[in-house]
Amino acid sequence: PPKKMMLQVWKAVHDFSMIEKGDRVLLGLSGGKDSLALLHILLHLKKNSPPGYFTLGIATVDPGMDSFDPKPLKPYVASLGLPYHFLETPIIDWASSGKMHGDSLCAFCSRMKRGALYSCCRDQGYNKLALAQHLDDQAESLFMSAMHNGLLRTMKASYPIDATDVTVIRPLVFVRENALRDYCYAQAFPVIDENCPACFEEPKERQHIKKLLAREEAQFPNLFQNLRRAMLPLFHPASQDLLGAVGDALAARANTKAWSANKQSKTAIEGSVNSSANEGSHKGSKGAANEGQSVNSGAANEGLVNSGAAN
């Protein structure tokens, strides 16, 4: 692989402790350009590591789709002398039988493929699962999350899954897609095109973001390097916990302010009502006193009249 690319991979592997002594790494190989490039990058890493430093195996998920056939990968991987796990998983049949539960076909297929790879890791004793998302994928995910969900979030560089027995690693997080494409085709790797009609029958949102970033990169040539620096904290597994804690604190503060404002408003209204009641009571007392004075005065006058009559 090109020296610049390997330096970027080495940096990611080192910074996020992706591959350590004794690790058993399983690569998810789809047959696309990115995963094929990662296959040969990991082989290069293995070759240049101390003997036995880590073990590498390959797994491919066959979803049972007429338009996508990864079987040509079998002789190719065999020629490399690596353990190969070809996982025939009837994902399309499951989707047709109503098991998607509201997911789109793409989301359901992705989730099922990931589950099959996790199961393979457990069954075969791998503790690391290597996936081939690159810097462009990371940037696109960031923009999609911000624009559609209002969240600063992208794919993590390395993280343990919920069950904690497998760690997902992404050694290509610092590598550009065009560099992977150029390397892959220059080496004539047997790329298997993705032809899923569910994925390509209409433009997808990720493709829209990809075009948007391409337009901006034409104006700002350092765009992706700047995005890489901006996203660096988000690559860490703890980033979502920290951002979530900040979000919760801000929400709690906003709720406290809203409660305080409501309480002040309620107090002001109650004070106004009480003031009006007191004013009415005062007026009533004053009116009654005046009425009493008038009656007494009238009675006194009547007495004077009677006294005059007697005289």
mmCIF file of N, CA, C and O in Angstrom, residues 3-36:
data_model
loop_
_atom_site.group_PDB
_atom_site.id
_atom_site.type_symbol
_atom_site.label_atom_id
_atom_site.label_comp_id
_atom_site.label_asym_id
_atom_site.label_seq_id
_atom_site.Cartn_x
_atom_site.Cartn_y
_atom_site.Cartn_z
ATOM 1 N N LYS A 3 2.744 4.627 0.970
ATOM 2 C CA LYS A 3 3.325 4.978 2.268
ATOM 3 C C LYS A 3 2.436 5.942 3.048
ATOM 4 O O LYS A 3 2.240 5.785 4.267
ATOM 5 N N LYS A 4 1.895 6.960 2.361
ATOM 6 C CA LYS A 4 1.036 7.941 3.037
ATOM 7 C C LYS A 4 -0.171 7.255 3.663
ATOM 8 O O LYS A 4 -0.560 7.557 4.803
ATOM 9 N N MET A 5 -0.771 6.340 2.927
ATOM 10 C CA MET A 5 -1.941 5.618 3.436
ATOM 11 C C MET A 5 -1.579 4.796 4.673
ATOM 12 O O MET A 5 -2.305 4.786 5.673
ATOM 13 N N MET A 6 -0.448 4.108 4.613
ATOM 14 C CA MET A 6 -0.042 3.278 5.741
ATOM 15 C C MET A 6 0.272 4.125 6.971
ATOM 16 O O MET A 6 -0.022 3.714 8.107
ATOM 17 N N LEU A 7 0.844 5.308 6.777
ATOM 18 C CA LEU A 7 1.094 6.188 7.913
ATOM 19 C C LEU A 7 -0.218 6.605 8.581
ATOM 20 O O LEU A 7 -0.310 6.678 9.809
ATOM 21 N N GLN A 8 -1.225 6.876 7.760
ATOM 22 C CA GLN A 8 -2.537 7.251 8.305
ATOM 23 C C GLN A 8 -3.161 6.083 9.074
ATOM 24 O O GLN A 8 -3.759 6.269 10.138
ATOM 25 N N VAL A 9 -3.013 4.878 8.535
ATOM 26 C CA VAL A 9 -3.551 3.695 9.208
ATOM 27 C C VAL A 9 -2.799 3.425 10.513
ATOM 28 O O VAL A 9 -3.405 3.155 11.555
ATOM 29 N N TRP A 10 -1.467 3.492 10.459
ATOM 30 C CA TRP A 10 -0.663 3.283 11.658
ATOM 31 C C TRP A 10 -1.068 4.259 12.754
ATOM 32 O O TRP A 10 -1.158 3.887 13.940
ATOM 33 N N LYS A 11 -1.309 5.505 12.381
ATOM 34 C CA LYS A 11 -1.686 6.521 13.365
ATOM 35 C C LYS A 11 -3.026 6.173 14.022
ATOM 36 O O LYS A 11 -3.175 6.257 15.244
ATOM 37 N N ALA A 12 -3.995 5.775 13.203
ATOM 38 C CA ALA A 12 -5.307 5.408 13.751
ATOM 39 C C ALA A 12 -5.199 4.195 14.667
ATOM 40 O O ALA A 12 -5.767 4.174 15.776
ATOM 41 N N VAL A 13 -4.459 3.186 14.222
ATOM 42 C CA VAL A 13 -4.300 1.960 15.012
ATOM 43 C C VAL A 13 -3.625 2.272 16.345
ATOM 44 O O VAL A 13 -4.020 1.766 17.399
ATOM 45 N N HIS A 14 -2.621 3.154 16.298
ATOM 46 C CA HIS A 14 -1.908 3.510 17.523
ATOM 47 C C HIS A 14 -2.751 4.395 18.435
ATOM 48 O O HIS A 14 -2.864 4.154 19.640
ATOM 49 N N ASP A 15 -3.350 5.460 17.868
ATOM 50 C CA ASP A 15 -4.082 6.431 18.686
ATOM 51 C C ASP A 15 -5.268 5.810 19.414
ATOM 52 O O ASP A 15 -5.609 6.230 20.525
ATOM 53 N N PHE A 16 -5.907 4.831 18.780
ATOM 54 C CA PHE A 16 -7.109 4.242 19.374
ATOM 55 C C PHE A 16 -6.894 2.803 19.852
ATOM 56 O O PHE A 16 -7.860 2.095 20.129
ATOM 57 N N SER A 17 -5.627 2.398 19.951
ATOM 58 C CA SER A 17 -5.280 1.052 20.463
ATOM 59 C C SER A 17 -6.120 -0.033 19.786
ATOM 60 O O SER A 17 -6.696 -0.904 20.449
ATOM 61 N N MET A 18 -6.177 0.022 18.461
ATOM 62 C CA MET A 18 -7.061 -0.881 17.726
ATOM 63 C C MET A 18 -6.578 -2.328 17.726
ATOM 64 O O MET A 18 -7.373 -3.256 17.847
ATOM 65 N N ILE A 19 -5.273 -2.511 17.530
ATOM 66 C CA ILE A 19 -4.729 -3.869 17.448
ATOM 67 C C ILE A 19 -3.600 -3.993 18.466
ATOM 68 O O ILE A 19 -2.620 -3.232 18.418
ATOM 69 N N GLU A 20 -3.753 -4.945 19.374
ATOM 70 C CA GLU A 20 -2.773 -5.150 20.430
ATOM 71 C C GLU A 20 -2.269 -6.593 20.389
ATOM 72 O O GLU A 20 -2.853 -7.455 19.718
ATOM 73 N N LYS A 21 -1.218 -6.839 21.127
ATOM 74 C CA LYS A 21 -0.600 -8.154 21.111
ATOM 75 C C LYS A 21 -1.601 -9.225 21.547
ATOM 76 O O LYS A 21 -2.286 -9.075 22.549
ATOM 77 N N GLY A 22 -1.681 -10.288 20.744
ATOM 78 C CA GLY A 22 -2.579 -11.393 21.054
ATOM 79 C C GLY A 22 -3.981 -11.257 20.506
ATOM 80 O O GLY A 22 -4.796 -12.179 20.652
ATOM 81 N N ASP A 23 -4.279 -10.128 19.846
ATOM 82 C CA ASP A 23 -5.621 -9.940 19.282
ATOM 83 C C ASP A 23 -5.895 -10.914 18.145
ATOM 84 O O ASP A 23 -4.998 -11.267 17.369
ATOM 85 N N ARG A 24 -7.150 -11.339 18.072
ATOM 86 C CA ARG A 24 -7.639 -12.111 16.931
ATOM 87 C C ARG A 24 -8.619 -11.219 16.178
ATOM 88 O O ARG A 24 -9.705 -10.907 16.688
ATOM 89 N N VAL A 25 -8.197 -10.774 14.987
ATOM 90 C CA VAL A 25 -8.942 -9.773 14.228
ATOM 91 C C VAL A 25 -9.700 -10.442 13.083
ATOM 92 O O VAL A 25 -9.117 -11.192 12.292
ATOM 93 N N LEU A 26 -10.996 -10.146 13.008
ATOM 94 C CA LEU A 26 -11.828 -10.630 11.903
ATOM 95 C C LEU A 26 -12.200 -9.442 11.031
ATOM 96 O O LEU A 26 -12.763 -8.461 11.516
ATOM 97 N N LEU A 27 -11.869 -9.521 9.743
ATOM 98 C CA LEU A 27 -12.225 -8.460 8.800
ATOM 99 C C LEU A 27 -13.547 -8.789 8.129
ATOM 100 O O LEU A 27 -13.714 -9.869 7.560
ATOM 101 N N GLY A 28 -14.483 -7.830 8.175
ATOM 102 C CA GLY A 28 -15.721 -7.968 7.420
ATOM 103 C C GLY A 28 -15.470 -7.582 5.966
ATOM 104 O O GLY A 28 -15.297 -6.403 5.645
ATOM 105 N N LEU A 29 -15.432 -8.587 5.089
ATOM 106 C CA LEU A 29 -15.096 -8.366 3.672
ATOM 107 C C LEU A 29 -16.347 -8.482 2.816
ATOM 108 O O LEU A 29 -16.902 -9.561 2.654
ATOM 109 N N SER A 30 -16.770 -7.360 2.243
ATOM 110 C CA SER A 30 -17.943 -7.380 1.366
ATOM 111 C C SER A 30 -17.564 -7.628 -0.087
ATOM 112 O O SER A 30 -18.389 -8.063 -0.888
ATOM 113 N N GLY A 31 -16.317 -7.311 -0.421
ATOM 114 C CA GLY A 31 -15.878 -7.399 -1.808
ATOM 115 C C GLY A 31 -15.842 -6.050 -2.485
ATOM 116 O O GLY A 31 -15.398 -5.944 -3.632
ATOM 117 N N GLY A 32 -16.292 -5.001 -1.775
ATOM 118 C CA GLY A 32 -16.182 -3.649 -2.309
ATOM 119 C C GLY A 32 -14.745 -3.149 -2.233
ATOM 120 O O GLY A 32 -13.890 -3.756 -1.593
ATOM 121 N N LYS A 33 -14.501 -2.002 -2.848
ATOM 122 C CA LYS A 33 -13.143 -1.469 -2.924
ATOM 123 C C LYS A 33 -12.558 -1.185 -1.551
ATOM 124 O O LYS A 33 -11.365 -1.424 -1.308
ATOM 125 N N ASP A 34 -13.375 -0.680 -0.623
ATOM 126 C CA ASP A 34 -12.866 -0.286 0.683
ATOM 127 C C ASP A 34 -12.422 -1.496 1.507
ATOM 128 O O ASP A 34 -11.338 -1.491 2.097
ATOM 129 N N SER A 35 -13.262 -2.523 1.549
ATOM 130 C CA SER A 35 -12.912 -3.692 2.358
ATOM 131 C C SER A 35 -11.763 -4.489 1.728
ATOM 132 O O SER A 35 -10.927 -5.060 2.439
ATOM 133 N N LEU A 36 -11.681 -4.523 0.403
ATOM 134 C CA LEU A 36 -10.545 -5.195 -0.251
ATOM 135 C C LEU A 36 -9.241 -4.447 0.012
ATOM 136 O O LEU A 36 -8.194 -5.065 0.247
#
